[in-house]
């Protein structure tokens, strides 16, 4: 009887001291906004997916943080410029991540004139500035829910209206090394016309100005050192 009590006590203590599953707690909303925006920033493509399934089109995606002119940015909001390219389309959008009610709000808007913005992510950060007048007022919104190691968002079943009278229902998962997205496009009559999931994976980070300047400085220093060596070599030959 005493042995049974000892065994029971040992079992209870082991459960209390060594729980079988660690409980994950969600970070603060402000931290979530910064984290998901950081995960979304960089150069991406779906080449790995295309290798496994050649019927999927190859798409490149460049995402970088941008500033609004005249300090029009809303507090605790992360603004990202997105540029996607493939052989059949080009998509440029303005993404805003902000704090919602226990979730991260994602607002996606188009540009009035996107032609002047192509290649924006190749510019230094201080030059990546967008006029708010060039951003459309209508938006397509999603709510992103935090889960360990990912953020999941959807606007099903209503989706967002298209210019042709149909709608787009979006499902997206943000990972620390990529984005899985599915945009289901429905025609005005309700027929599903696009239903291809895309698996983007990061291939490079967006260079920061200090990094770019460091490379330039290293290049200048290297050229100067080489030139100095040549001059010294010639002077010893005279």
Short mmCIF file of C-alpha atoms in Angstrom, two decimals:
data_model
loop_
_atom_site.label_atom_id
_atom_site.label_comp_id
_atom_site.label_asym_id
_atom_site.label_seq_id
_atom_site.Cartn_x
_atom_site.Cartn_y
_atom_site.Cartn_z
CA UNK A 1 0.00 0.00 0.00
CA UNK A 2 2.81 2.41 0.89
CA UNK A 3 4.63 1.48 -2.31
CA UNK A 4 1.50 2.34 -4.32
CA UNK A 5 1.35 5.77 -2.69
CA UNK A 6 5.03 6.36 -3.44
CA UNK A 7 4.56 5.37 -7.08
CA UNK A 8 1.52 7.64 -7.40
CA UNK A 9 3.38 10.58 -5.84
CA UNK A 10 6.35 10.00 -8.15
CA UNK A 11 4.06 9.96 -11.19
CA UNK A 12 2.37 13.21 -10.16
CA UNK A 13 5.71 14.94 -9.58
CA UNK A 14 7.07 13.78 -12.92
CA UNK A 15 4.04 15.22 -14.71
CA UNK A 16 4.40 18.52 -12.88
CA UNK A 17 8.16 18.84 -13.37
CA UNK A 18 8.43 17.34 -16.87
CA UNK A 19 5.29 18.25 -18.85
CA UNK A 20 4.88 16.31 -22.06
CA UNK A 21 4.13 19.38 -24.21
CA UNK A 22 5.44 22.90 -23.74
CA UNK A 23 2.78 25.58 -23.93
CA UNK A 24 3.52 28.30 -26.50
CA UNK A 25 2.39 31.80 -25.68
CA UNK A 26 1.66 34.34 -28.41
CA UNK A 27 3.93 37.41 -28.42
CA UNK A 28 2.44 40.88 -28.10
CA UNK A 29 0.57 42.26 -31.11
CA UNK A 30 3.23 44.91 -31.69
CA UNK A 31 5.84 42.15 -31.84
CA UNK A 32 3.67 40.08 -34.17
CA UNK A 33 3.29 43.01 -36.58
CA UNK A 34 7.05 43.51 -36.76
CA UNK A 35 7.79 39.79 -37.03
CA UNK A 36 5.38 38.93 -39.84
CA UNK A 37 6.49 42.03 -41.79
CA UNK A 38 10.11 40.98 -41.37
CA UNK A 39 9.33 37.46 -42.57
CA UNK A 40 7.59 38.95 -45.60
CA UNK A 41 10.60 41.10 -46.52
CA UNK A 42 13.18 39.85 -49.01
CA UNK A 43 13.61 38.35 -52.48
CA UNK A 44 11.55 35.20 -53.09
CA UNK A 45 10.65 32.74 -55.83
CA UNK A 46 8.85 29.41 -56.17
CA UNK A 47 11.62 27.64 -58.12
CA UNK A 48 11.60 24.70 -55.72
CA UNK A 49 7.87 24.21 -56.31
CA UNK A 50 8.32 24.48 -60.09
CA UNK A 51 11.01 21.79 -59.97
CA UNK A 52 8.55 19.43 -58.31
CA UNK A 53 5.63 20.52 -60.51
CA UNK A 54 6.60 22.08 -63.87
CA UNK A 55 2.97 23.00 -64.60
CA UNK A 56 3.21 25.77 -61.98
CA UNK A 57 4.51 29.08 -63.40
CA UNK A 58 7.80 30.47 -62.09
CA UNK A 59 7.15 33.66 -60.12
CA UNK A 60 9.65 36.01 -58.52
CA UNK A 61 8.67 38.28 -55.65
CA UNK A 62 10.52 41.30 -54.24
CA UNK A 63 9.21 42.75 -50.96
CA UNK A 64 10.77 45.66 -49.10
CA UNK A 65 9.87 48.14 -46.39
CA UNK A 66 8.85 51.58 -47.63
CA UNK A 67 8.09 54.99 -46.16
CA UNK A 68 5.17 57.24 -46.93
CA UNK A 69 6.00 60.78 -48.01
CA UNK A 70 5.26 63.61 -45.53
CA UNK A 71 5.37 61.14 -42.60
CA UNK A 72 1.86 59.85 -43.31
CA UNK A 73 2.65 56.45 -41.77
CA UNK A 74 0.27 55.23 -39.07
CA UNK A 75 1.87 54.33 -35.73
CA UNK A 76 2.69 50.65 -35.18
CA UNK A 77 2.19 49.91 -38.88
CA UNK A 78 4.66 48.16 -41.16
CA UNK A 79 4.38 49.13 -44.84
CA UNK A 80 5.74 46.74 -47.47
CA UNK A 81 6.05 47.21 -51.22
CA UNK A 82 5.46 43.99 -53.20
CA UNK A 83 6.48 43.27 -56.78
CA UNK A 84 5.72 39.91 -58.42
CA UNK A 85 6.78 38.93 -61.93
CA UNK A 86 6.27 35.95 -64.21
CA UNK A 87 6.13 35.30 -67.94
CA UNK A 88 2.43 36.12 -68.04
CA UNK A 89 1.82 38.83 -65.44
CA UNK A 90 3.29 41.53 -63.21
CA UNK A 91 1.69 42.45 -59.89
CA UNK A 92 2.65 45.46 -57.75
CA UNK A 93 0.89 46.06 -54.43
CA UNK A 94 1.09 48.00 -51.16
CA UNK A 95 0.87 45.80 -48.04
CA UNK A 96 0.19 47.25 -44.57
CA UNK A 97 0.50 45.19 -41.39
CA UNK A 98 -1.09 46.69 -38.27
CA UNK A 99 -2.47 45.73 -34.87
CA UNK A 100 -6.04 44.45 -34.81
CA UNK A 101 -8.26 42.98 -32.13
CA UNK A 102 -6.09 40.02 -31.01
CA UNK A 103 -4.94 39.52 -34.63
CA UNK A 104 -2.66 41.22 -37.14
CA UNK A 105 -4.59 43.18 -39.77
CA UNK A 106 -3.29 42.96 -43.33
CA UNK A 107 -4.46 45.53 -45.85
CA UNK A 108 -3.57 45.06 -49.53
CA UNK A 109 -3.99 47.95 -51.95
CA UNK A 110 -3.05 48.64 -55.55
CA UNK A 111 -1.33 51.73 -56.95
CA UNK A 112 -2.81 54.48 -59.09
CA UNK A 113 0.37 54.52 -61.19
CA UNK A 114 2.60 51.50 -60.63
CA UNK A 115 4.82 52.18 -63.67
CA UNK A 116 6.95 54.66 -61.73
CA UNK A 117 7.67 52.13 -58.97
CA UNK A 118 9.18 49.16 -60.81
CA UNK A 119 12.40 47.93 -59.21
CA UNK A 120 11.82 49.95 -56.04
CA UNK A 121 13.36 47.26 -53.81
CA UNK A 122 16.69 47.71 -55.61
CA UNK A 123 16.92 51.24 -54.21
CA UNK A 124 18.50 52.17 -50.85
CA UNK A 125 16.05 52.26 -47.98
CA UNK A 126 16.08 56.06 -47.65
CA UNK A 127 14.97 56.34 -51.29
CA UNK A 128 12.07 53.89 -51.00
CA UNK A 129 9.40 56.55 -50.50
CA UNK A 130 5.81 56.37 -51.79
CA UNK A 131 3.31 59.19 -52.09
CA UNK A 132 0.05 58.32 -50.38
CA UNK A 133 -1.80 59.89 -53.33
CA UNK A 134 -0.46 57.05 -55.49
CA UNK A 135 -2.10 54.38 -53.29
CA UNK A 136 -5.68 53.31 -54.08
CA UNK A 137 -8.23 53.97 -51.36
CA UNK A 138 -9.97 50.59 -51.65
CA UNK A 139 -8.28 47.63 -50.01
CA UNK A 140 -8.52 43.87 -49.69
CA UNK A 141 -8.20 42.92 -46.02
CA UNK A 142 -7.23 39.75 -44.16
CA UNK A 143 -6.83 38.87 -40.49
CA UNK A 144 -3.62 37.03 -39.60
CA UNK A 145 -3.66 34.67 -36.63
CA UNK A 146 -0.44 33.78 -34.84
CA UNK A 147 0.51 30.13 -34.46
CA UNK A 148 3.90 28.74 -33.39
CA UNK A 149 6.32 29.44 -36.29
CA UNK A 150 3.68 30.82 -38.65
CA UNK A 151 0.85 33.30 -39.29
CA UNK A 152 -2.31 32.13 -41.03
CA UNK A 153 -4.77 34.43 -42.80
CA UNK A 154 -7.90 34.14 -44.91
CA UNK A 155 -10.81 36.25 -46.12
CA UNK A 156 -13.01 33.29 -47.06
CA UNK A 157 -15.79 32.97 -47.99
CA UNK A 158 -16.55 36.54 -49.08
CA UNK A 159 -13.13 37.45 -50.45
CA UNK A 160 -12.63 40.73 -52.28
CA UNK A 161 -14.42 41.96 -55.42
CA UNK A 162 -12.63 42.14 -58.77
CA UNK A 163 -13.02 44.76 -61.48
CA UNK A 164 -14.85 42.19 -63.66
CA UNK A 165 -17.59 41.51 -61.13
CA UNK A 166 -16.08 38.36 -59.66
CA UNK A 167 -14.14 37.91 -56.44
CA UNK A 168 -10.78 36.74 -55.08
CA UNK A 169 -10.67 34.54 -51.99
CA UNK A 170 -7.20 34.58 -50.43
CA UNK A 171 -5.55 32.10 -48.09
CA UNK A 172 -2.01 32.77 -46.94
CA UNK A 173 0.55 31.36 -44.52
CA UNK A 174 3.59 33.43 -43.57
CA UNK A 175 6.72 31.48 -42.54
CA UNK A 176 10.10 32.74 -41.44
CA UNK A 177 11.59 31.61 -44.77
CA UNK A 178 8.70 32.04 -47.17
CA UNK A 179 5.02 32.44 -47.98
CA UNK A 180 2.43 29.89 -49.06
CA UNK A 181 -0.46 31.59 -50.85
CA UNK A 182 -3.62 30.55 -52.63
CA UNK A 183 -5.69 33.15 -54.48
CA UNK A 184 -8.88 31.58 -55.77
CA UNK A 185 -10.32 33.79 -58.50
CA UNK A 186 -14.01 33.44 -59.30
CA UNK A 187 -15.74 34.83 -62.39
CA UNK A 188 -18.89 36.95 -62.13
CA UNK A 189 -20.98 33.81 -62.70
CA UNK A 190 -19.32 32.07 -59.76
CA UNK A 191 -17.09 29.76 -61.76
CA UNK A 192 -13.63 29.13 -60.30
CA UNK A 193 -11.07 30.17 -62.93
CA UNK A 194 -7.78 30.27 -60.94
CA UNK A 195 -6.91 27.85 -58.15
CA UNK A 196 -3.13 27.33 -58.05
CA UNK A 197 -1.30 27.42 -54.69
CA UNK A 198 2.11 29.11 -54.81
CA UNK A 199 4.99 28.28 -52.47
CA UNK A 200 7.44 31.17 -52.24
CA UNK A 201 10.78 30.67 -50.52
CA UNK A 202 13.30 33.38 -49.64
CA UNK A 203 16.40 33.40 -51.83
CA UNK A 204 18.00 36.59 -50.47
CA UNK A 205 17.43 39.40 -48.02
CA UNK A 206 16.90 43.02 -48.98
CA UNK A 207 20.29 44.76 -48.57
CA UNK A 208 20.26 47.56 -46.02
CA UNK A 209 22.01 50.88 -46.78
CA UNK A 210 24.82 50.21 -44.29
CA UNK A 211 25.49 46.87 -46.00
CA UNK A 212 25.53 48.47 -49.46
CA UNK A 213 27.81 51.28 -48.29
CA UNK A 214 30.09 48.70 -46.68
CA UNK A 215 30.44 46.85 -49.99
CA UNK A 216 31.16 50.10 -51.82
CA UNK A 217 33.70 51.16 -49.22
CA UNK A 218 35.38 47.76 -49.42
CA UNK A 219 35.52 48.03 -53.20
CA UNK A 220 36.97 51.55 -53.08
CA UNK A 221 39.51 50.51 -50.45
CA UNK A 222 40.50 47.48 -52.51
CA UNK A 223 40.98 49.55 -55.67
CA UNK A 224 42.96 52.18 -53.76
CA UNK A 225 45.19 49.51 -52.22
CA UNK A 226 45.82 47.92 -55.59
CA UNK A 227 46.65 51.31 -57.16
CA UNK A 228 48.99 52.17 -54.31
CA UNK A 229 50.79 48.85 -54.74
CA UNK A 230 51.27 49.50 -58.46
CA UNK A 231 52.67 52.97 -57.81
CA UNK A 232 55.13 51.63 -55.22
CA UNK A 233 56.17 48.83 -57.56
CA UNK A 234 56.90 51.28 -60.39
CA UNK A 235 58.86 53.60 -58.10
CA UNK A 236 61.16 50.76 -57.00
CA UNK A 237 61.87 49.92 -60.65
CA UNK A 238 63.15 53.42 -61.47
#
